[in-house]
Amino acid sequence: MTTVIVDTLKALPLFQHCPKETCEQLATHSHLDSYKKGQILFLNGEQAHNFFFLQKGWVKLFRETLDGDQAIIDILPPHTLFGEAILYESKTYNYSAEVVEEAQIIRMPLKILHQEIEKNGLMALSLLKSMTRRQHAQEMEIEHLTLQNAPQRIGCFLLRLIDQKQTEGPIIIHLPYDKTLLAARLGMQPETFSRALTRLREETGIEIKGSTVMAQSLSQLSHYSCAACSSGFPCSCA
Amino acid sequence: MTTVIVDTLKALPLFQHCPKETCEQLATHSHLDSYKKGQILFLNGEQAHNFFFLQKGWVKLFRETLDGDQAIIDILPPHTLFGEAILYESKTYNYSAEVVEEAQIIRMPLKILHQEIEKNGLMALSLLKSMTRRQHAQEMEIEHLTLQNAPQRIGCFLLRLIDQKQTEGPIIIHLPYDKTLLAARLGMQPETFSRALTRLREETGIEIKGSTVMAQSLSQLSHYSCAACSSGFPCSCA
DNA sequence: CGAGGGTTTGAAGTGCATCAAATAGTGTGG
DNA sequence: CCACACTATTTGATGCACTTCAAACCCTCG
């Protein structure tokens, strides 16, 4: 069981330079659990003791505004490490995390990671790298919000879901979670999402059946979606 | 001259744990120059050899979209270090930088910084800290864009301009650069900015004369502006 | 004084939000 | 396997916020 965790960790960029002993120590203090839709991992403002690796499923990061709205920070795809960057701001989570699709998650104590980073320069460098990537992705997110319209944002999102390997031929994409949630993720209302998807179909000729989207070619989508973006296709956001 | 630079560097959090020799080495290879409005520091995609410290003035970071628009990443206030995080993504700048208000800027070679970070764990930690702060600020930026309306975004921006020290009594704020640019920074058109500012005046009772804004009290502004935000006032964005 | 950019104002259009209601889809217990 | 309850999604109608285009105004600076 812990060997599964060790293997998982060793495969991550962040743990490339983590000595075996630390990985093992981390693994023995970790837990791999299954979570159902709707379960809360932690709440904004809570003492941060753990960081997480999302092996399977999707997790929503969010905050609540004073007037009761929900601000969605991100919706994490599988194979994402999260909560690890908390270390250097406050000792509390600055957002809440909720499972939105049946998930398997490894929960690990921040303390051990923290100690390793403090004494191991190479680990610090790895973390720097992953933060840089994340930062760039966030810059793009801002750009998308200000420059793309609703149908373009959806198209851009679809393009980023596509397996990087296939750049040719027809493509099938499955929406990874609720359309309502997807709408929120893209900063629009569910109704707008629905109409914008129809609009995207008209503009690009994609086909939509439930949560399945089919496109005859990438260029069909990217030509329309990436027009208002500073990085053409393929999008440079992670 | 180089001693000025050394002193400036030593005062920055990033260089707190930088050995004196490295700071001096950095300083001898650095240049403090004056720049006029409109001057370009570097362009998106260019080989990145330098990072910068903005001592005075304001600098715009931006990219161009395929259809010719300009995406504003940020407009940096004085006393900001920038271009230093490039190190771990590509070897090229991923945005362009232009001086928008008469500036004094220290230009320093990335290479020396890079070497120091690689061998000095404490430096890496300092950089981690500053990146974490920046990341949080960016999360807030996204939240503001999706949840606040135009007048609220302006109000929020004004609040962040205020000297942290004065939390009581009447306040005078000077807009730091063009209203047109400010509009772009806040993701709106100049016309919208103009109208939104009027709206903000009606809602909060602030007074506006040219580029000077006067408010009788902070709460007057914050009550209206921070309603749609997850962190009340004072705003947790850096 | 006049040219030119920044800023404001007006009128009209567009995109998205909102409210309301219909429809499709899903899981439940019978 | 069906009927029901409940949720997700779509559709329609309407309103508001922001944009766009056009023109006026204002301010600064040669």
Coordinates of C-alpha atoms (C1' of nucleotides) in Angstrom, one line a residue:
Chain A
M1 CA 0.0 0.0 0.0
T2 CA 2.6 2.5 1.0
T3 CA 4.7 1.3 -1.9
V4 CA 1.9 2.3 -4.3
I5 CA 2.2 5.8 -2.8
V6 CA 5.9 5.9 -3.0
D7 CA 5.8 4.9 -6.7
T8 CA 3.2 7.6 -7.3
L9 CA 5.3 10.2 -5.7
K10 CA 8.5 9.3 -7.4
A11 CA 6.8 9.7 -10.7
L12 CA 5.9 13.3 -10.0
P13 CA 8.3 16.1 -11.1
L14 CA 8.2 17.7 -7.7
F15 CA 9.6 14.5 -6.1
Q16 CA 12.2 13.9 -8.7
H17 CA 15.0 15.0 -6.4
C18 CA 13.4 13.8 -3.2
P19 CA 15.6 11.2 -1.4
K20 CA 14.0 7.8 -1.2
E21 CA 13.9 7.9 2.6
T22 CA 11.8 11.0 2.6
C23 CA 9.4 9.6 0.1
E24 CA 9.0 6.6 2.2
Q25 CA 8.6 8.6 5.3
L26 CA 6.0 10.6 3.6
A27 CA 4.2 7.5 2.3
T28 CA 3.9 5.9 5.7
H29 CA 2.2 9.0 7.0
S30 CA -0.1 9.3 4.0
H31 CA -3.6 7.9 3.2
L32 CA -5.1 7.0 -0.1
D33 CA -8.9 7.4 0.1
S34 CA -11.9 7.3 -2.1
Y35 CA -14.2 10.3 -2.1
K36 CA -17.7 10.8 -3.3
K37 CA -19.1 13.8 -5.2
G38 CA -19.8 16.6 -2.7
Q39 CA -17.3 15.7 -0.1
I40 CA -15.3 18.5 1.3
L41 CA -11.5 18.1 1.7
F42 CA -10.9 21.3 3.6
L43 CA -12.4 24.7 4.1
N44 CA -11.0 28.2 3.5
G45 CA -9.3 29.5 6.6
E46 CA -8.7 26.0 8.1
Q47 CA -5.3 25.1 9.6
A48 CA -3.4 23.5 6.8
H49 CA -1.8 20.2 7.8
N50 CA -2.0 18.2 4.6
F51 CA -1.4 18.5 0.9
F52 CA -3.0 16.2 -1.7
F53 CA -2.5 14.3 -4.9
L54 CA -5.5 13.8 -7.0
Q55 CA -5.1 10.4 -8.6
K56 CA -8.5 10.1 -10.1
G57 CA -11.6 12.4 -10.3
W58 CA -12.0 16.1 -10.2
V59 CA -11.7 18.6 -7.3
K60 CA -13.2 22.1 -7.1
L61 CA -11.2 24.9 -5.4
F62 CA -13.4 27.8 -4.4
R63 CA -14.1 30.7 -2.0
E64 CA -17.3 32.4 -0.8
T65 CA -17.9 36.1 -1.3
L66 CA -19.4 38.4 1.3
D67 CA -22.7 38.6 -0.6
G68 CA -22.9 34.8 -0.8
D69 CA -21.6 34.0 -4.3
Q70 CA -19.1 31.3 -5.0
A71 CA -15.8 32.2 -6.6
I72 CA -14.3 29.2 -8.4
I73 CA -10.5 29.3 -8.3
D74 CA -10.0 26.2 -10.3
I75 CA -11.3 22.8 -11.1
L76 CA -8.4 20.3 -10.9
P77 CA -8.0 17.5 -13.4
P78 CA -6.6 14.1 -12.3
H79 CA -2.9 13.8 -11.6
T80 CA -2.7 17.1 -9.9
L81 CA -0.9 18.0 -6.8
F82 CA -2.5 20.6 -4.7
G83 CA -2.4 22.4 -1.4
E84 CA 1.4 22.2 -1.4
A85 CA 2.0 25.9 -2.2
I86 CA 0.3 27.0 1.0
L87 CA 3.5 26.7 2.9
Y88 CA 4.8 30.2 2.4
E89 CA 1.8 32.5 2.7
S90 CA -0.2 31.6 5.8
K91 CA -0.5 28.4 7.7
T92 CA -4.2 28.1 6.6
Y93 CA -5.8 27.1 3.4
N94 CA -6.9 30.2 1.4
Y95 CA -9.6 28.3 -0.4
S96 CA -12.0 25.4 0.1
A97 CA -11.8 22.1 -1.8
E98 CA -14.7 19.9 -2.8
V99 CA -14.8 16.7 -4.7
V100 CA -17.0 17.1 -7.8
E101 CA -16.4 13.8 -9.5
E102 CA -15.8 10.5 -7.6
A103 CA -12.1 10.7 -6.7
Q104 CA -9.1 8.9 -5.3
I105 CA -6.8 11.2 -3.4
I106 CA -3.6 10.8 -1.5
R107 CA -3.5 12.9 1.6
M108 CA 0.0 13.7 2.9
P109 CA 1.4 15.7 5.9
L110 CA 2.7 19.1 4.8
K111 CA 5.2 19.1 7.6
I112 CA 7.4 16.4 6.1
L113 CA 7.4 18.1 2.7
H114 CA 8.1 21.4 4.4
Q115 CA 11.2 20.0 6.2
E116 CA 12.5 18.4 3.0
I117 CA 12.1 21.6 1.0
E118 CA 13.8 23.7 3.7
K119 CA 16.9 21.5 3.7
N120 CA 17.0 20.2 0.1
G121 CA 17.7 22.9 -2.4
L122 CA 16.9 20.7 -5.3
M123 CA 13.4 20.1 -4.0
A124 CA 12.9 23.8 -3.6
L125 CA 13.9 24.2 -7.3
S126 CA 11.4 21.5 -8.3
L127 CA 8.7 23.4 -6.5
L128 CA 9.8 26.6 -8.1
K129 CA 9.4 25.0 -11.5
S130 CA 5.9 23.7 -10.8
M131 CA 4.8 27.1 -9.4
T132 CA 6.1 28.9 -12.5
R133 CA 4.1 26.6 -14.7
R134 CA 1.0 27.2 -12.6
Q135 CA 1.6 30.9 -12.6
H136 CA 1.8 31.0 -16.4
A137 CA -1.4 29.0 -16.6
Q138 CA -3.1 31.5 -14.4
E139 CA -1.9 34.5 -16.5
M140 CA -3.6 32.8 -19.5
E141 CA -6.7 32.3 -17.5
I142 CA -7.0 36.0 -16.9
E143 CA -6.3 36.7 -20.6
H144 CA -9.1 34.3 -21.6
L145 CA -11.6 35.9 -19.2
T146 CA -11.0 39.4 -20.6
L147 CA -10.5 38.7 -24.3
Q148 CA -12.5 35.6 -25.2
N149 CA -16.3 35.5 -25.5
A150 CA -18.4 32.7 -24.0
P151 CA -18.3 30.3 -27.1
Q152 CA -14.6 30.9 -27.5
R153 CA -13.9 30.1 -23.9
I154 CA -15.8 26.8 -24.2
G155 CA -13.9 25.9 -27.4
C156 CA -10.6 26.8 -25.7
F157 CA -11.5 24.5 -22.8
L158 CA -12.4 21.7 -25.1
L159 CA -9.1 22.0 -27.0
R160 CA -7.2 21.8 -23.7
L161 CA -9.1 18.5 -22.8
I162 CA -7.8 16.8 -25.9
D163 CA -5.1 14.3 -25.6
Q164 CA -2.0 16.1 -26.8
K165 CA -1.0 13.2 -29.0
Q166 CA -3.7 13.3 -31.5
T167 CA -3.4 16.4 -33.6
E168 CA -5.0 15.0 -36.7
G169 CA -8.3 13.5 -37.7
P170 CA -11.7 13.5 -36.0
I171 CA -11.9 13.9 -32.3
I172 CA -14.2 12.8 -29.5
I173 CA -14.3 14.7 -26.2
H174 CA -16.2 13.9 -23.1
L175 CA -17.1 16.8 -20.8
P176 CA -15.4 15.8 -17.5
Y177 CA -18.2 17.1 -15.2
D178 CA -21.6 18.8 -15.0
K179 CA -22.3 21.5 -17.5
T180 CA -23.5 23.7 -14.7
L181 CA -20.1 23.4 -13.0
L182 CA -18.3 23.8 -16.3
A183 CA -20.2 27.0 -16.8
A184 CA -19.0 28.3 -13.4
R185 CA -15.5 27.2 -14.2
L186 CA -15.6 29.3 -17.3
G187 CA -17.1 32.3 -15.6
M188 CA -20.6 32.2 -17.0
Q189 CA -24.2 31.2 -16.1
P190 CA -25.5 27.7 -17.0
E191 CA -28.0 29.2 -19.4
T192 CA -25.3 31.1 -21.1
F193 CA -23.2 28.0 -21.3
S194 CA -26.0 26.1 -23.0
R195 CA -26.5 28.8 -25.6
A196 CA -22.8 29.4 -26.1
L197 CA -22.3 25.7 -26.8
T198 CA -25.0 25.9 -29.5
R199 CA -23.3 29.0 -30.9
L200 CA -20.0 27.2 -30.9
R201 CA -21.6 24.3 -32.9
E202 CA -22.9 26.8 -35.5
E203 CA -19.6 28.5 -35.8
T204 CA -17.3 25.5 -36.0
G205 CA -19.5 22.6 -37.1
I206 CA -18.8 20.4 -34.1
E207 CA -21.4 17.9 -33.1
I208 CA -22.8 17.6 -29.6
K209 CA -24.7 14.7 -28.0
G210 CA -25.2 15.1 -24.2
S211 CA -21.8 15.4 -22.7
T212 CA -20.0 14.2 -25.8
V213 CA -18.5 16.5 -28.3
M214 CA -17.3 15.5 -31.7
A215 CA -15.1 17.5 -34.0
Q216 CA -14.0 16.7 -37.5
S217 CA -10.7 18.4 -37.0
L218 CA -8.8 20.4 -34.6
S219 CA -8.3 23.4 -36.9
Q220 CA -12.1 23.7 -37.1
L221 CA -12.2 24.5 -33.4
S222 CA -8.9 26.2 -32.9
H223 CA -9.4 28.7 -35.7
Y224 CA -12.5 30.1 -34.1
S225 CA -11.5 29.7 -30.4
C226 CA -7.9 30.8 -30.4
A227 CA -8.5 34.0 -32.5
A228 CA -8.7 36.2 -29.4
C229 CA -5.8 34.6 -27.6
S230 CA -2.1 35.6 -27.5
S231 CA -0.8 32.1 -27.8
G232 CA -2.3 30.4 -30.8
F233 CA -3.0 26.7 -30.9
P234 CA -1.8 24.6 -29.2
C235 CA -2.6 26.8 -26.2
S236 CA 0.4 27.4 -24.0
C237 CA -1.7 27.0 -20.8
A238 CA -0.8 23.9 -18.9
Chain B
M1 CA 26.9 53.8 -7.9
T2 CA 27.1 50.1 -7.5
T3 CA 26.7 50.6 -3.8
V4 CA 23.3 52.2 -4.4
I5 CA 22.3 49.0 -6.2
V6 CA 23.7 46.8 -3.5
D7 CA 21.8 48.6 -0.9
T8 CA 18.6 48.4 -2.9
L9 CA 19.0 44.7 -3.4
K10 CA 19.8 44.0 0.2
A11 CA 16.5 45.7 1.2
L12 CA 14.5 43.3 -0.9
P13 CA 13.0 40.1 0.6
L14 CA 14.3 38.1 -2.3
F15 CA 17.9 39.0 -1.4
Q16 CA 17.6 38.7 2.3
H17 CA 19.7 35.5 2.3
C18 CA 21.9 36.4 -0.7
P19 CA 25.5 36.5 0.4
K20 CA 27.1 39.9 0.2
E21 CA 29.6 38.8 -2.5
T22 CA 26.8 37.7 -4.9
C23 CA 24.9 41.0 -4.3
E24 CA 28.1 42.9 -5.2
Q25 CA 28.8 40.7 -8.2
L26 CA 25.2 41.3 -9.3
A27 CA 25.6 45.0 -8.8
T28 CA 28.8 45.4 -10.8
H29 CA 27.0 43.8 -13.7
S30 CA 23.9 45.9 -13.4
H31 CA 22.7 49.2 -14.7
L32 CA 20.4 51.8 -13.3
D33 CA 18.8 53.7 -16.1
S34 CA 16.0 56.3 -16.6
Y35 CA 13.3 55.5 -19.1
K36 CA 10.6 57.6 -20.7
K37 CA 7.0 56.8 -21.3
G38 CA 6.6 54.4 -24.2
Q39 CA 10.0 52.8 -24.1
I40 CA 10.1 49.0 -24.5
L41 CA 12.2 47.0 -22.1
F42 CA 11.8 43.7 -23.8
L43 CA 9.4 41.9 -26.2
N44 CA 7.5 38.7 -25.8
G45 CA 9.5 35.8 -27.1
E46 CA 12.9 37.5 -26.8
Q47 CA 15.8 35.7 -25.2
A48 CA 15.7 36.5 -21.5
H49 CA 19.1 37.8 -20.3
N50 CA 18.0 40.2 -17.6
F51 CA 15.6 40.7 -14.8
F52 CA 14.6 44.1 -13.4
F53 CA 13.8 46.2 -10.4
L54 CA 11.5 49.1 -10.9
Q55 CA 12.6 51.8 -8.5
K56 CA 10.3 54.5 -9.7
G57 CA 7.5 54.8 -12.3
W58 CA 5.1 52.2 -13.8
V59 CA 5.7 49.4 -16.2
K60 CA 3.1 47.6 -18.3
L61 CA 3.4 43.9 -19.0
F62 CA 1.4 42.7 -22.0
R63 CA 1.0 40.3 -24.9
E64 CA -0.6 40.7 -28.3
T65 CA -3.5 38.4 -29.5
L66 CA -3.7 36.9 -32.9
D67 CA -6.5 39.3 -33.9
G68 CA -4.4 42.3 -32.9
D69 CA -5.8 43.1 -29.4
Q70 CA -3.5 43.8 -26.5
A71 CA -3.8 41.5 -23.4
I72 CA -2.6 43.3 -20.3
I73 CA -0.9 41.0 -17.8
D74 CA -0.2 43.6 -15.2
I75 CA 0.8 47.1 -14.6
L76 CA 3.6 47.1 -12.1
P77 CA 3.9 49.7 -9.3
P78 CA 7.2 51.1 -8.1
H79 CA 9.4 48.9 -6.0
T80 CA 8.6 45.8 -8.0
L81 CA 11.0 43.1 -9.1
F82 CA 10.1 41.5 -12.4
G83 CA 11.3 39.1 -15.0
E84 CA 13.0 37.0 -12.3
A85 CA 10.5 34.1 -12.5
I86 CA 11.2 33.4 -16.1
L87 CA 14.0 31.1 -15.2
Y88 CA 12.1 27.9 -14.9
E89 CA 9.7 27.9 -17.8
S90 CA 11.4 28.9 -21.0
K91 CA 14.5 30.9 -21.6
T92 CA 12.5 33.6 -23.3
Y93 CA 10.2 36.3 -21.9
N94 CA 6.6 35.3 -22.2
Y95 CA 5.3 38.9 -22.3
S96 CA 6.4 42.3 -23.4
A97 CA 7.3 45.2 -21.0
E98 CA 6.7 48.9 -21.7
V99 CA 7.3 51.9 -19.5
V100 CA 4.1 53.8 -19.0
E101 CA 5.2 56.4 -16.5
E102 CA 8.7 57.9 -16.4
A103 CA 10.7 55.2 -14.7
Q104 CA 14.0 54.4 -13.1
I105 CA 14.9 50.7 -13.5
I106 CA 17.8 48.5 -12.4
R107 CA 18.6 45.9 -15.1
M108 CA 20.5 42.8 -13.8
P109 CA 21.8 39.7 -15.5
L110 CA 19.6 36.6 -14.8
K111 CA 22.6 34.3 -15.0
I112 CA 24.1 35.4 -11.7
L113 CA 20.7 35.2 -10.0
H114 CA 20.2 31.8 -11.5
Q115 CA 23.5 30.4 -10.3
E116 CA 22.9 31.7 -6.8
I117 CA 19.4 30.2 -6.6
E118 CA 20.7 26.9 -7.8
K119 CA 23.3 26.6 -5.2
N120 CA 21.7 28.5 -2.3
G121 CA 18.6 26.8 -0.9
L122 CA 17.7 29.9 1.2
M123 CA 17.5 32.0 -1.9
A124 CA 15.3 29.4 -3.5
L125 CA 13.0 29.6 -0.5
S126 CA 12.9 33.4 -0.7
L127 CA 11.9 33.2 -4.4
L128 CA 9.2 30.6 -3.5
K129 CA 7.8 33.0 -0.9
S130 CA 7.6 35.9 -3.4
M131 CA 6.0 33.6 -6.0
T132 CA 3.4 32.4 -3.6
R133 CA 2.4 35.9 -2.8
R134 CA 2.2 36.8 -6.4
Q135 CA 0.1 33.7 -7.1
H136 CA -2.4 34.6 -4.5
A137 CA -2.6 38.1 -5.9
Q138 CA -3.4 36.6 -9.3
E139 CA -6.1 34.4 -7.9
M140 CA -7.7 37.5 -6.5
E141 CA -7.4 39.2 -9.9
I142 CA -9.4 36.4 -11.5
E143 CA -12.0 36.6 -8.8
H144 CA -12.4 40.3 -9.3
L145 CA -12.8 40.0 -13.0
T146 CA -15.6 37.4 -12.7
L147 CA -17.5 38.7 -9.7
Q148 CA -17.1 42.5 -9.5
N149 CA -18.8 45.0 -11.9
A150 CA -16.9 47.9 -13.4
P151 CA -17.5 50.5 -10.6
Q152 CA -16.6 47.9 -8.0
R153 CA -13.4 47.0 -9.8
I154 CA -12.4 50.7 -9.8
G155 CA -13.2 51.1 -6.1
C156 CA -11.2 48.0 -5.3
F157 CA -8.3 49.4 -7.3
L158 CA -8.4 52.7 -5.5
L159 CA -8.5 51.0 -2.1
R160 CA -5.4 49.1 -3.0
L161 CA -3.6 52.4 -3.9
I162 CA -4.1 53.8 -0.4
D163 CA -1.2 53.9 1.9
Q164 CA -1.8 51.0 4.3
K165 CA -1.1 53.2 7.3
Q166 CA -4.0 55.5 7.1
T167 CA -7.2 53.6 7.9
E168 CA -9.1 56.6 9.3
G169 CA -10.2 60.0 8.1
P170 CA -10.5 61.5 4.7
I171 CA -8.3 60.3 1.9
I172 CA -6.8 61.6 -1.2
I173 CA -5.8 59.3 -4.0
H174 CA -3.9 60.2 -7.2
L175 CA -4.5 57.9 -10.2
P176 CA -1.0 56.7 -11.1
Y177 CA -1.4 56.7 -14.9
D178 CA -3.7 57.4 -17.8
K179 CA -7.4 56.6 -17.3
T180 CA -7.3 54.9 -20.7
L181 CA -4.6 52.6 -19.5
L182 CA -6.3 52.1 -16.1
A183 CA -9.4 51.0 -18.0
A184 CA -7.4 48.4 -19.8
R185 CA -5.7 47.3 -16.6
L186 CA -9.2 46.7 -15.1
G187 CA -10.5 44.9 -18.2
M188 CA -12.8 47.6 -19.5
Q189 CA -13.1 50.2 -22.3
P190 CA -12.2 53.8 -21.6
E191 CA -15.8 54.9 -22.1
T192 CA -16.9 52.3 -19.6
F193 CA -14.3 53.5 -17.2
S194 CA -15.4 57.1 -17.4
R195 CA -19.0 56.1 -16.8
A196 CA -18.2 53.6 -14.1
L197 CA -16.2 56.2 -12.2
T198 CA -19.2 58.5 -12.2
R199 CA -21.4 55.6 -11.0
L200 CA -18.9 55.0 -8.2
R201 CA -19.1 58.6 -7.2
E202 CA -22.9 58.4 -7.0
E203 CA -22.8 55.2 -5.0
T204 CA -20.1 56.1 -2.5
G205 CA -20.0 59.9 -2.4
I206 CA -16.4 60.2 -3.4
E207 CA -15.3 63.4 -5.1
I208 CA -13.4 63.4 -8.4
K209 CA -11.3 66.1 -9.9
G210 CA -9.2 65.1 -12.9
S211 CA -6.9 62.4 -11.7
T212 CA -7.5 63.1 -8.1
V213 CA -10.0 61.2 -6.0
M214 CA -11.1 62.2 -2.5
A215 CA -13.0 60.0 -0.1
Q216 CA -14.4 61.0 3.3
S217 CA -13.7 57.6 4.7
L218 CA -12.5 54.2 3.7
S219 CA -15.7 52.4 4.8
Q220 CA -17.6 54.6 2.3
L221 CA -15.6 53.0 -0.5
S222 CA -15.0 49.5 0.9
H223 CA -18.6 48.8 1.8
Y224 CA -19.6 49.2 -1.8
S225 CA -16.5 47.8 -3.6
C226 CA -15.7 44.8 -1.5
A227 CA -19.3 43.4 -1.3
A228 CA -18.7 40.9 -4.2
C229 CA -15.3 39.8 -3.0
S230 CA -14.3 36.8 -0.9
S231 CA -11.8 38.7 1.1
G232 CA -13.4 41.8 2.7
F233 CA -11.5 44.9 3.3
P234 CA -8.5 45.3 3.5
C235 CA -8.2 43.3 0.4
S236 CA -5.8 40.4 0.8
C237 CA -4.3 40.9 -2.7
A238 CA -0.8 42.2 -2.5
Chain C
dC1 C1' -3.5 80.0 -31.1
dG2 C1' -4.0 75.6 -33.0
dA3 C1' -3.0 70.5 -33.1
dG4 C1' -3.5 66.4 -31.0
dG5 C1' -4.2 63.2 -27.4
dG6 C1' -6.9 62.1 -23.4
dT7 C1' -11.5 62.1 -21.6
dT8 C1' -16.4 62.6 -21.6
dT9 C1' -21.0 62.2 -23.5
dG10 C1' -24.7 60.4 -26.5
dA11 C1' -27.0 56.9 -29.1
dA12 C1' -27.4 52.4 -30.5
dG13 C1' -26.1 47.5 -30.5
dT14 C1' -24.4 43.1 -28.4
dG15 C1' -23.6 39.8 -25.0
dC16 C1' -24.5 37.9 -21.0
dA17 C1' -27.6 37.6 -16.8
dT18 C1' -31.9 36.9 -14.9
dC19 C1' -36.4 35.0 -14.2
dA20 C1' -39.6 31.7 -15.5
dA21 C1' -41.0 27.6 -17.5
dA22 C1' -40.6 23.5 -20.3
dT23 C1' -37.9 19.4 -21.2
dA24 C1' -34.6 15.7 -20.7
dG25 C1' -32.2 12.7 -17.7
dT26 C1' -31.2 10.1 -13.5
dG27 C1' -32.0 7.4 -9.7
dT28 C1' -35.6 5.6 -6.5
dG29 C1' -38.9 2.5 -4.7
dG30 C1' -42.7 -0.2 -6.0
Chain D
dC1 C1' -39.8 -2.5 -15.8
dC2 C1' -42.6 1.5 -14.7
dA3 C1' -44.0 5.7 -12.3
dC4 C1' -42.4 9.3 -9.5
dA5 C1' -39.3 12.7 -7.7
dC6 C1' -35.6 15.4 -8.3
dT7 C1' -31.9 17.5 -10.8
dA8 C1' -29.6 18.9 -14.9
dT9 C1' -30.2 21.2 -19.1
dT10 C1' -32.6 23.8 -22.5
dT11 C1' -35.5 27.4 -24.2
dG12 C1' -38.0 31.9 -24.1
dA13 C1' -38.6 36.6 -22.8
dT14 C1' -36.7 40.5 -20.9
dG15 C1' -33.3 43.6 -18.7
dC16 C1' -28.9 45.4 -17.7
dA17 C1' -23.9 46.1 -18.3
dC18 C1' -20.7 46.8 -21.2
dT19 C1' -19.1 47.8 -26.0
dT20 C1' -19.0 50.3 -30.1
dC21 C1' -19.2 54.2 -33.0
dA22 C1' -19.4 59.0 -33.3
dA23 C1' -18.8 63.5 -31.8
dA24 C1' -17.9 67.0 -28.5
dC25 C1' -15.0 68.7 -25.0
dC26 C1' -10.9 69.7 -22.5
dC27 C1' -6.1 70.1 -21.6
dT28 C1' -1.5 70.4 -22.6
dC29 C1' 2.2 71.7 -25.3
dG30 C1' 4.5 73.3 -29.2

